[in-house]
Structures are given as structure tokens and as C-alpha cells.
Short mmCIF file of C-alpha atoms and ligand atoms in Angstrom, two decimals:
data_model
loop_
_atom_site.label_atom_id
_atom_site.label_comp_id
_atom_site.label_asym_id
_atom_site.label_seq_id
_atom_site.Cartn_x
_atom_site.Cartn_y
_atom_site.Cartn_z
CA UNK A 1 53.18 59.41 10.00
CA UNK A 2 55.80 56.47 9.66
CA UNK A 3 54.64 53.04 7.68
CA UNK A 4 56.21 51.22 10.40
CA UNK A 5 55.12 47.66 10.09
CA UNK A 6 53.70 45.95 12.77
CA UNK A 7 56.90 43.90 13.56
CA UNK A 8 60.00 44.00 12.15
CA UNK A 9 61.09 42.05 9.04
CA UNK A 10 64.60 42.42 7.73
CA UNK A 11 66.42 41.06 4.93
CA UNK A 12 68.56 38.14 5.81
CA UNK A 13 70.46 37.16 3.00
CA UNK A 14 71.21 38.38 -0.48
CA UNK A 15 72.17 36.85 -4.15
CA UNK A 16 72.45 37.77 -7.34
CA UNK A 17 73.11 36.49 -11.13
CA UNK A 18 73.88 38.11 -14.30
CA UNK A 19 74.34 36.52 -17.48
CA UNK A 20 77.92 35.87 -18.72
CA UNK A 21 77.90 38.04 -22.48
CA UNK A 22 79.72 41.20 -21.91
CA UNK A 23 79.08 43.98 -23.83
CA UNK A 24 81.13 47.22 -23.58
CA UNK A 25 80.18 50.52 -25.37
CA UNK A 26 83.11 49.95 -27.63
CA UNK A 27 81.13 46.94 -28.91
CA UNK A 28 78.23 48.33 -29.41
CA UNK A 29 79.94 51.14 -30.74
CA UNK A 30 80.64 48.40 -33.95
CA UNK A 31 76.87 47.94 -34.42
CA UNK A 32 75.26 51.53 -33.88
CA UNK A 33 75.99 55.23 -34.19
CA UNK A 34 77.31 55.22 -30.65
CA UNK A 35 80.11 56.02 -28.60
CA UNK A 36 82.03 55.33 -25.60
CA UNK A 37 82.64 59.01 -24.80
CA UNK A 38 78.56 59.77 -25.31
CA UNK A 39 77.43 56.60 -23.25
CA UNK A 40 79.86 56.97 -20.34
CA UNK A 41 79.50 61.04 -19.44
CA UNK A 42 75.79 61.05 -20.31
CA UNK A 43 75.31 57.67 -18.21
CA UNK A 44 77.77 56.94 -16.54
CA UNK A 45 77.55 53.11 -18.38
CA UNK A 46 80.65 51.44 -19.31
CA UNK A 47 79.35 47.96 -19.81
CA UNK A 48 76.07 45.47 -19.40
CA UNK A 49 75.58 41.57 -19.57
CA UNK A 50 72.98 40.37 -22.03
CA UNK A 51 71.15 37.13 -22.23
CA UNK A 52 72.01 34.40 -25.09
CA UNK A 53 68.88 33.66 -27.31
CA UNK A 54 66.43 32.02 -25.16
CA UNK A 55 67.34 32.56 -21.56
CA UNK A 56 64.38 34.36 -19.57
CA UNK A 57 64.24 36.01 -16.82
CA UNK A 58 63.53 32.69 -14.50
CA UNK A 59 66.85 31.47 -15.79
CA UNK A 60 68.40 34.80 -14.00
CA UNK A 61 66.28 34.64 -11.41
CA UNK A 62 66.55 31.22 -9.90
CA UNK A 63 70.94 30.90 -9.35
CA UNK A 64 70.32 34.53 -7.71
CA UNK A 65 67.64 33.31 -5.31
CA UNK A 66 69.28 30.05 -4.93
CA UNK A 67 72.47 31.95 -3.91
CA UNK A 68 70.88 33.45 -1.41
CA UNK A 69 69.27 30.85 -0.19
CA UNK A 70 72.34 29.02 0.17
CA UNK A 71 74.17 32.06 1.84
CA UNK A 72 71.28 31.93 4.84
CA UNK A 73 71.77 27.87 5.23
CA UNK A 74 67.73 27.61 4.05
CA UNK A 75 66.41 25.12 2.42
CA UNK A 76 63.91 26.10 -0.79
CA UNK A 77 60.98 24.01 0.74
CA UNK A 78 61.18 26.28 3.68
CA UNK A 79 60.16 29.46 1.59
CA UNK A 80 56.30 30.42 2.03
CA UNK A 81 56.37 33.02 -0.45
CA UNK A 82 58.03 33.86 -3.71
CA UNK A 83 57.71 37.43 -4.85
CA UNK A 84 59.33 38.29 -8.24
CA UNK A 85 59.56 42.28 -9.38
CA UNK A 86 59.94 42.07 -13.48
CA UNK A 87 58.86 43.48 -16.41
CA UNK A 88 59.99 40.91 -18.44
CA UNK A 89 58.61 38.15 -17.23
CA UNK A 90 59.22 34.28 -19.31
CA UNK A 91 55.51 34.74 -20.35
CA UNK A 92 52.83 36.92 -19.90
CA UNK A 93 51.35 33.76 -17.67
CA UNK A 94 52.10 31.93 -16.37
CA UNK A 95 53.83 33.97 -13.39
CA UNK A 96 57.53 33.81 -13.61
CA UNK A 97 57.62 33.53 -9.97
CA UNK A 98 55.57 30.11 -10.52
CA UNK A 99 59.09 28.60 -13.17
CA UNK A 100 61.11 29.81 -10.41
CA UNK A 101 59.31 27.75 -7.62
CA UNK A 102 59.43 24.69 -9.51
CA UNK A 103 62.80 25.33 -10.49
CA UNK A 104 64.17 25.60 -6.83
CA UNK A 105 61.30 23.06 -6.10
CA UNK A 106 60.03 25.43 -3.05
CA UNK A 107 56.99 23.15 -2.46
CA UNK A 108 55.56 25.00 0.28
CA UNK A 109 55.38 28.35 -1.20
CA UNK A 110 53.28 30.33 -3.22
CA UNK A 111 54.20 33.06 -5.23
CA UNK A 112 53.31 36.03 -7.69
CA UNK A 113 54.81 38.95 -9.95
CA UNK A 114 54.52 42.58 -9.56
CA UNK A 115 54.68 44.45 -12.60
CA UNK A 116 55.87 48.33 -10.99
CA UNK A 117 59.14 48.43 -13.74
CA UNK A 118 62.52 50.10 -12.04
CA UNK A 119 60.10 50.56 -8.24
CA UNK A 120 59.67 46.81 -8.81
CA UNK A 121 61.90 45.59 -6.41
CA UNK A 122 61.18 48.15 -3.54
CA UNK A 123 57.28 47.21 -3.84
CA UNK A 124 58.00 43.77 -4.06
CA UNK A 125 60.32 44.25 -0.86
CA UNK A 126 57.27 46.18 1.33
CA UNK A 127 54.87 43.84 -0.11
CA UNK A 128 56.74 40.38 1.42
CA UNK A 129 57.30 42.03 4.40
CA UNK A 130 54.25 43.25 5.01
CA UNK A 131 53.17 38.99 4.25
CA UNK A 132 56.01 38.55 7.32
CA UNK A 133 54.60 41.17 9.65
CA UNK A 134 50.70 40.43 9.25
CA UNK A 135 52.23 36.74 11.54
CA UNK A 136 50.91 34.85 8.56
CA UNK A 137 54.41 33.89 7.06
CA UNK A 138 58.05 34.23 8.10
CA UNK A 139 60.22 33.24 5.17
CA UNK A 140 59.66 35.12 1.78
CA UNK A 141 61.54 35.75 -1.11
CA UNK A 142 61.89 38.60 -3.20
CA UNK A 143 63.69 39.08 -6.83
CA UNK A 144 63.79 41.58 -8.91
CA UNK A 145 65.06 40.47 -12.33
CA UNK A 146 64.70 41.75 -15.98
CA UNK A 147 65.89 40.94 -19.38
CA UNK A 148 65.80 44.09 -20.49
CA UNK A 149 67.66 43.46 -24.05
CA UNK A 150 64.53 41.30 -25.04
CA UNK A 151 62.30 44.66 -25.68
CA UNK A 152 65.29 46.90 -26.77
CA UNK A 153 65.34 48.12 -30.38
CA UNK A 154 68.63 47.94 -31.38
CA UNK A 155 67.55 50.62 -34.38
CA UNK A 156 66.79 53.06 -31.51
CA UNK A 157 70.21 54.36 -29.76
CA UNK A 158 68.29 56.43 -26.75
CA UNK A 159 67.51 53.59 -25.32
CA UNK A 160 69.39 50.50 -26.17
CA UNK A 161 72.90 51.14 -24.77
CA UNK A 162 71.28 52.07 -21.14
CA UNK A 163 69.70 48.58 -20.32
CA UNK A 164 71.46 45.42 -19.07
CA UNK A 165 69.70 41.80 -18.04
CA UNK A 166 70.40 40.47 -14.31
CA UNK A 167 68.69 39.29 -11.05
CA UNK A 168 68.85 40.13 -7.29
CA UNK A 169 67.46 37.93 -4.74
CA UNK A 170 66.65 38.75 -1.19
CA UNK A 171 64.78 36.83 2.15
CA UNK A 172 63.02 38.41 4.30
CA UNK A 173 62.58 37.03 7.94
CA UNK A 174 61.06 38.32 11.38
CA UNK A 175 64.37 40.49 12.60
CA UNK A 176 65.20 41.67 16.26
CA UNK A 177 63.82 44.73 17.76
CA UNK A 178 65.29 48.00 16.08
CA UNK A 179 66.47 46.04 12.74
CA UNK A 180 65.10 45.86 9.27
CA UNK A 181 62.45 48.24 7.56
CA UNK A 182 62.05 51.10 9.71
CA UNK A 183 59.73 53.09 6.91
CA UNK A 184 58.80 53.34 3.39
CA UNK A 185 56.57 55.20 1.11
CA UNK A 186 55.50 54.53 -2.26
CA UNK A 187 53.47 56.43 -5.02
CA UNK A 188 52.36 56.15 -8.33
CA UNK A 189 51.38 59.02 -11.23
CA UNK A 190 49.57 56.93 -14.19
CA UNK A 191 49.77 60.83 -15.93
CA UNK A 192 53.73 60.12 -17.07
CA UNK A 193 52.53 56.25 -18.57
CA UNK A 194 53.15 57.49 -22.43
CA UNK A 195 56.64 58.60 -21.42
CA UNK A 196 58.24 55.56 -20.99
CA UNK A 197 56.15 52.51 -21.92
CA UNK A 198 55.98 49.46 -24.30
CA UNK A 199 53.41 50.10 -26.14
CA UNK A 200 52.11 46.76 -27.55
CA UNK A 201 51.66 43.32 -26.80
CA UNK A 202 49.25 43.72 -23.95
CA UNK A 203 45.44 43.36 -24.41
CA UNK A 204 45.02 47.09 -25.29
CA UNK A 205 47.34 46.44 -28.55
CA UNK A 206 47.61 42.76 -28.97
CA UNK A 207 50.52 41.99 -30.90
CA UNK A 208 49.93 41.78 -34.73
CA UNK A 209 52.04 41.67 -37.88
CA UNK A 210 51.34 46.33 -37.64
CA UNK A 211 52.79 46.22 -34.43
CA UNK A 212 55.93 44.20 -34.28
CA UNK A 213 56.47 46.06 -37.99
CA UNK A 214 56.23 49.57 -35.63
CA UNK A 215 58.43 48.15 -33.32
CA UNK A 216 55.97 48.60 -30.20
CA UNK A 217 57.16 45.95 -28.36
CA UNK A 218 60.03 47.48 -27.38
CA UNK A 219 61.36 50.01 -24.80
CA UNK A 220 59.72 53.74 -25.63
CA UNK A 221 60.92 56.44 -23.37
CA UNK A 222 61.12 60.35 -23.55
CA UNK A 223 64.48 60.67 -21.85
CA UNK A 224 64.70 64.00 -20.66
CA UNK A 225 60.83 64.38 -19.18
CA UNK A 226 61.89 61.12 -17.48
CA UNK A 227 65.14 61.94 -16.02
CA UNK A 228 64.04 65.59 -14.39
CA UNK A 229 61.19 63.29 -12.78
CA UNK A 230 63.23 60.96 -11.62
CA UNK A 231 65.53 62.96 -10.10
CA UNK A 232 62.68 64.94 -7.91
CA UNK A 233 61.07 62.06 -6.67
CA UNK A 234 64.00 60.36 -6.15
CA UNK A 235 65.31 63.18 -3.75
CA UNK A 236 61.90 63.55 -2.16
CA UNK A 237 61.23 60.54 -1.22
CA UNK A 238 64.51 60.44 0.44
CA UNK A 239 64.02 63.20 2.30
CA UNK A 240 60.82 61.99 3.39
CA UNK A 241 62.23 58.80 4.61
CA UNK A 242 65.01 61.17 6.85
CA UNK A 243 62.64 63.92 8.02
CA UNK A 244 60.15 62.10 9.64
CA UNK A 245 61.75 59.69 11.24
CA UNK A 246 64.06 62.60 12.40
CA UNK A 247 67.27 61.48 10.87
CA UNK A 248 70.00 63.86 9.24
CA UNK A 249 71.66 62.62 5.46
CA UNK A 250 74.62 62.20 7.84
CA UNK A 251 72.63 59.41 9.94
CA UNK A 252 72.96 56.93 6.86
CA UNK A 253 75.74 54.59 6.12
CA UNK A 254 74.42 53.84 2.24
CA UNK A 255 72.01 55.23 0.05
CA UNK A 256 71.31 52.58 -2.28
CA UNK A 257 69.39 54.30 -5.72
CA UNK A 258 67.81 52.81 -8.86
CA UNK A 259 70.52 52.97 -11.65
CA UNK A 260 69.22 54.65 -14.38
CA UNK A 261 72.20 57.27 -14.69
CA UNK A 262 74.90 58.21 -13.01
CA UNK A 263 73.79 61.86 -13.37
CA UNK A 264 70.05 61.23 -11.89
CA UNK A 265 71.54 59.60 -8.84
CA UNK A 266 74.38 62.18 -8.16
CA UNK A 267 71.70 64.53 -8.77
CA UNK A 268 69.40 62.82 -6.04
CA UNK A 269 71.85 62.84 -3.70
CA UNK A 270 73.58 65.79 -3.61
CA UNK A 271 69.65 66.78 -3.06
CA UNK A 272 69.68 64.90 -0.27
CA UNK A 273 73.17 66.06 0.84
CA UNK A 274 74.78 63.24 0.66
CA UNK A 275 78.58 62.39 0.29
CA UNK A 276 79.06 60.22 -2.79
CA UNK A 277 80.88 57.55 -1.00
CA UNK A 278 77.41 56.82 0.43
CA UNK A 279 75.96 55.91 -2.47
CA UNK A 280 76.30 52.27 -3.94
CA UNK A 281 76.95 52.66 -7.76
CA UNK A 282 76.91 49.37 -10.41
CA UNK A 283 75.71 51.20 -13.40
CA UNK A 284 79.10 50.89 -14.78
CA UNK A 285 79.44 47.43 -14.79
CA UNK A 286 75.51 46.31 -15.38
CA UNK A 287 73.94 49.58 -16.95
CA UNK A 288 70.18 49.54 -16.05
CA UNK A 289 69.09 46.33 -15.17
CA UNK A 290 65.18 47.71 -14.16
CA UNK A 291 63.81 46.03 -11.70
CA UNK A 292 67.34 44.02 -10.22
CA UNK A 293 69.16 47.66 -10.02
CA UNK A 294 68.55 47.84 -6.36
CA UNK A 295 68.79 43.90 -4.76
CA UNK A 296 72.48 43.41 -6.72
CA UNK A 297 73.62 46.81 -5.34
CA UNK A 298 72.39 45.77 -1.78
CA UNK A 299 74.58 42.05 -2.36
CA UNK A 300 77.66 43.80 -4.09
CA UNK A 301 77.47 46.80 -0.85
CA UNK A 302 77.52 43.56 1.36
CA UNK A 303 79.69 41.61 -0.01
CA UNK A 304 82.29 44.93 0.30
CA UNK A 305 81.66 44.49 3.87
CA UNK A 306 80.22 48.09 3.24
CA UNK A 307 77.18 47.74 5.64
CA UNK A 308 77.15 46.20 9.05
CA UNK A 309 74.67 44.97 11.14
CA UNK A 310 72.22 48.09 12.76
CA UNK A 311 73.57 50.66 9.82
CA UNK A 312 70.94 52.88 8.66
CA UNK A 313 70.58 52.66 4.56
CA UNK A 314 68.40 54.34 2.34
CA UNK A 315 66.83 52.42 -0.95
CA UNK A 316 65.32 54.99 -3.09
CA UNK A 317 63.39 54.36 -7.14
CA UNK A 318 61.61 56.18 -9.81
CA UNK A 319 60.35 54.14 -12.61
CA UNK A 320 57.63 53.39 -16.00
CA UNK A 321 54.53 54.37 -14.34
CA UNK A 322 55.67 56.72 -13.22
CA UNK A 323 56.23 54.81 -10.16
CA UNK A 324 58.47 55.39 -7.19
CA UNK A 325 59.49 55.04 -3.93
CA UNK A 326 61.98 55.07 -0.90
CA UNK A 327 62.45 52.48 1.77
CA UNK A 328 64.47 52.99 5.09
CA UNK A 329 65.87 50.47 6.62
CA UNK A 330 68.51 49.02 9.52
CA UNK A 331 70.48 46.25 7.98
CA UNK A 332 69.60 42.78 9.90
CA UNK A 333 72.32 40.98 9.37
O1 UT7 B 401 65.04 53.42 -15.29
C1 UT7 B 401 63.87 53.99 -15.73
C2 UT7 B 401 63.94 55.44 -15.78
N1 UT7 B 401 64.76 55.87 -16.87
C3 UT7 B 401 65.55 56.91 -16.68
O2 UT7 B 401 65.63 57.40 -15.59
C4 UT7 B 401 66.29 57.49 -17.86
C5 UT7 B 401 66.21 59.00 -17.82
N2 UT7 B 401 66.83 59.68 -18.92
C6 UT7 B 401 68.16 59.68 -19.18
O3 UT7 B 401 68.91 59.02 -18.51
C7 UT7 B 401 68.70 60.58 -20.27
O4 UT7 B 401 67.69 61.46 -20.68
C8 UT7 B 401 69.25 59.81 -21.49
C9 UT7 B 401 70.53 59.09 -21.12
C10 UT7 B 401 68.24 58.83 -22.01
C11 UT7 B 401 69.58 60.79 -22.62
O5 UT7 B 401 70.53 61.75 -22.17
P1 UT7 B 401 70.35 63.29 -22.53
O6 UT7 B 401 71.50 64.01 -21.96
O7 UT7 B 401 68.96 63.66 -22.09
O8 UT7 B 401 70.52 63.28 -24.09
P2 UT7 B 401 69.48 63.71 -25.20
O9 UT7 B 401 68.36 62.73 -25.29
O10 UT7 B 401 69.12 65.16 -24.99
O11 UT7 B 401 70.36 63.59 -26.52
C12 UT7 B 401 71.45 64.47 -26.78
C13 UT7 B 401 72.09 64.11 -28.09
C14 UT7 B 401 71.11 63.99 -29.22
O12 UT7 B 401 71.71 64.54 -30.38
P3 UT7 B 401 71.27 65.98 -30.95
O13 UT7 B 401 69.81 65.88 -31.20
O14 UT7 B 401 71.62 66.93 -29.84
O15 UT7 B 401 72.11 66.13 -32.16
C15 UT7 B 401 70.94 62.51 -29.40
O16 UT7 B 401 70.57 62.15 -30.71
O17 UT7 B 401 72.73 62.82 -27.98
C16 UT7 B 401 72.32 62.01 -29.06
N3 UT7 B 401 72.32 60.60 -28.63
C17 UT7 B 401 73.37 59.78 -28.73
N4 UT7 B 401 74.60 59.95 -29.23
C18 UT7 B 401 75.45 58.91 -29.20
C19 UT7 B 401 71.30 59.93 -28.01
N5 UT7 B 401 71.68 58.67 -27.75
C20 UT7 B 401 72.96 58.56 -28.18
C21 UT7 B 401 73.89 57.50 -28.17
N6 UT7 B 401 75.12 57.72 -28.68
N7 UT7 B 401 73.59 56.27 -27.65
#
């Protein structure tokens, strides 16, 4: 059985933002026992953007929605809703989503976060559509943002060199017959929690002078558990998306993933059988940006002029949860 929602909501304009600090592996290659050889054929990363000092994830997040706001000709007050997909919010509360209304001063909207880590965005996306096709709203905005080098350890190389900081912004609008999202699914298996997690700073492990000295509030992952996960789920919930809405890998124009590794995504689609050129790749330019991976790959794809109106593209995550997810979709616009 399709999720097909009750009418169809497409996205009708996209932005993006990443902060302007460059960092290749060379550089960090100067601060850590790293190397560009290791980082680029394990990752596929060649380089990320991290924040200055003081710059959270509202400060990515607002240019990126703003950009897209400008690109559809819509005003901020005309937003209802403001979703924003994060792990890293500003503050634990209030809401980031809340800075980045009164930063764009959308008066008439409301808004929340969704914590769901690299499936962030693609909840977030199902979640403000769904708001579009209950007929309560018609003009919603979704980000996904992170600023991921605020909970790296810099002491721990595993993890470090594969995160970057950014934003994607998306609206979402009532669409024409036969655009926008045709299908999604999304899941969640609390069982793979301890395997990539930060562990403290949240009410189970408040943070304390123990816990900052243990380094718990940053990034923890098991790579390898993670990566043979990702890759499954990934591919299956793909396939799902293709099989039963009777569609071959052939059908689709793009096949947007999460960027967590160039090797997990190749890996996903040849699964799926799926030429490369169909998949949208900014890992070497942004490394893992979490929960932005997907909405600047959808803005860079359409900025390429890769993706016309009525093509059939395929958004697909696995993320800290575990969580995951595909989404299938005709592009609106
Ligand atoms: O977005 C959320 C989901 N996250 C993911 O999907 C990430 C999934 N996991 C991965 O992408 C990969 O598992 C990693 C990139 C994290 C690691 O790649 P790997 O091929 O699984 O490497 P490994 O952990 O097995 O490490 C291999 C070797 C180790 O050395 P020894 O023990 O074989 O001597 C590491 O110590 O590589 C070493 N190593 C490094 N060397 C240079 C680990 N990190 C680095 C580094 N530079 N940065």
C-alpha cells in the first residue's frame, strides 16, 4: 500500500547556505593523524565548511530559507509553518525553528524541530506536507541544517574529518495533479541507538564537569555496524519506493541519498541498479552535513538544470536512531 497523501504537495523552491571556512583534508591533515589518501577513498570527502566560533545553526538556516523564499517570489509573512530537521539545534529550547521565524520575521507561522539526525530532513519533508495535504495550511517550510563541528572531538579521527556544517531550505505548496510526493516510507530501530549517539547533555546524563571531561558530548559512532546498516536500508527502502508503485530503477531521473560516504551510496545504488550519473553526490565538497545532506543536493541537482518539471527522483536516508527512510517524488517545478 502507497502513503499517497491526500492531495498533492510538492516542493516549490529550494535554498541553501554553508558557512564560508574551508577546510580540506590536507588541513586537517596539519592538526590530526590523518590523511588525504585515507579520507578521500574511504569517504569519498575532499573538503567541508565549518562554522566560526559562535554561529548556530539558525545563522545557517535562515540565508538558506530566505534564499528560497526569495527564489519562489514569497514573502516570509506568508509562511504558515516552519519545520527545521537538526540535531544541533542553537539551544536545547527554545526551538531553533522559533530564532529562525523571528529572524525572517514570518509572523504568521508557527514552527517546530524534529530531532530524527541524517532522516531529519526526509521526516521533516512528509511531516509539512502532510500539514499541506490535511487543507489546513498551504505554505510550509522545511530546513534541514546542522553544525555538526560543534559535537566533533577533534581527539577522535573516526569521526571528525566526515562531518561538515550547512543548511537546505525547501517550500512546500499544494502542486498540480501527478506532481510532488508520490510515496514515502519511514522507520525507526531504537535497538542501533548506542551505535551512533551523543551520549550526554540530555536529561538522562546532564552535562557535568565527568562528562564534558569524557568527552560525551560529542559525536560517538561504531563505523562499520553503521555503514553495513545503512547501506541495507538505504537500498530497501528504495526499492520499496520503485516496486510498489510499479516503477523500474530506469524510471528515475535522480536518486538523491544521504551523504555519509561515497561507498554507502554507490553501494545503495548499484543495489538498486542504478547508473551513477543518477545519483546527486556533494560529499566532496561538504562531507556529511546530517540533516542538510539531502535539501542542498536537491538545490545544487536544480540549479544544474539536472531535474525538470514531472521527473521522477528518489530521496533515500539512514541515520542515529537508527532512523531511515525513502521518499518518491515528481519534481513540481
Ligand atoms: O550519517 C550518519 C550515518 N553515518 C554513516 O553512515 C557512517 C558509516 N561508516 C563509515 O562511513 C565508515 O565506517 C567510516 C568512514 C567511519 C570508517 O571507514 P572504515 O573503512 O570502516 O574504516 P575503519 O573504521 O575500519 O578503520 C580502518 C583503519 C583503522 O586503522 P587500523 O585499526 O586498521 O590500523 C583506523 O584507525 O583506518 C584508521 N582510520 C584512519 N586513518 C587515517 C580511521 N580514521 C582515520 C582517519 N585517517 N581519519
Amino acid at each position: 500500500m502507497t502513503r499517497r497523501l491526500a492531495r498533492p504537495v510538492g516542493i516549490t523552491a529550494t535554498g541553501q547556505y554553508y558557512p564560508e571556512k574551508r577546510l580540506t583534508n590536507d588541513d586537517l591533515s596539519k592538526v590530526m593523524e590523518t590523511n588525504d589518501e585515507w579520507i578521500r577513498s574511504r569517504t569519498g570527502i575532499g573538503s567541508r565548511h565549518w562554522v566560526e566560533k559562535g554561529v548556530g545553526a539558525s545563522d545557517l538556516a535562515v540565508p538558506a530559507l530566505q534564499m528560497a523564499l526569495d527564489r519562489r517570489g514569497m514573502k516570509a509573512d506568508e509562511l504558515e509553518a516552519i519545520l527545521v530537521a537538526t540535531v544541533t539545534p542553537d539551544t536545547l529550547f527554545p526551538a531553533t525553528a522559533c530564532r529562525v521565524q523571528a529572524a525572517i520575521q514570518a509572523k504568521n507561522a508557527f514552527g517546530f524541530d524534529l530531532s530524527a539526525a541524517c532522516s531529519g530532513f526526509l521526516y521533516a519533508l512528509t511531516t509539512g506536507a502532510s500539514l499541506i495535504a490535511s487543507g489546513a495550511y498551504s505554505k510550509v517550510a522545511v530546513v534541514g541544517v546542522d553544525v555538526m563541528s560543534s559535537i566533533l572531538n577533534m581527539e577522535d579521527r573516526t569521526t571528525c574529518v566526515l562531518f561538515g556544517d550547512g543548511a537546505g531550505a525547501v517550500i512546500l505548496e499544494p502542486v498540480a495533479e501527478g506532481l510532488g510526493i508520490m510515496d514515502f516510507e519511514h522507520r525507526v530501530d531504537g535497538n542501533g541507538g548506542c551505535l551512533l549517539q551523543m551520549p550526554a547533555g540530555g536529561s538522562r546524563k546532564p552535562a557535568s564537569h565527568e562528562t564534558v571531561d569524557a568527552r560525551e558530548h560529542y559525536v560517538h559512532q561504531s563505523g562499520s555496524e553503521v555503514f553495513k546498516s545503512a547501506v541495507r536500508e538505504m537500498a530497501e527502502s528504495g526499492r520499496l519506493m520503485l516496486d510498489r508503485n510499479g516503477f523500474t530503477p530506469t524510471d528515475l531521473k535522480l536518486f538523491v541519498p544521504h551523504q555519509a560516504n561515497i561507498r554507502i551510496m554507490e553501494a545503495a545504488a548499484k543495489r538498486l541498479e542504478l547508473p551513477l550519473d543518477r545519483m546527486v553526490v556533494n560529499i566532496d565538497r561538504f562531507a556529511n552535513t546530517t540533516a542538510a545532506t539531502i535539501p542542498t543536493a536537491l538545490h545544487q541537482a536544480e540549479e544544474q538544470g539536472r531535474m525538470q518539471q514531472g521527473d521522477l527522483v528518489l530521496l533515500s536516508a539512514f541515520g542515529a536512531g537508527f532512523t531511515w527512510g525513502a521518499v518518491l517524488l515528481r519534481w513540481a517545478f
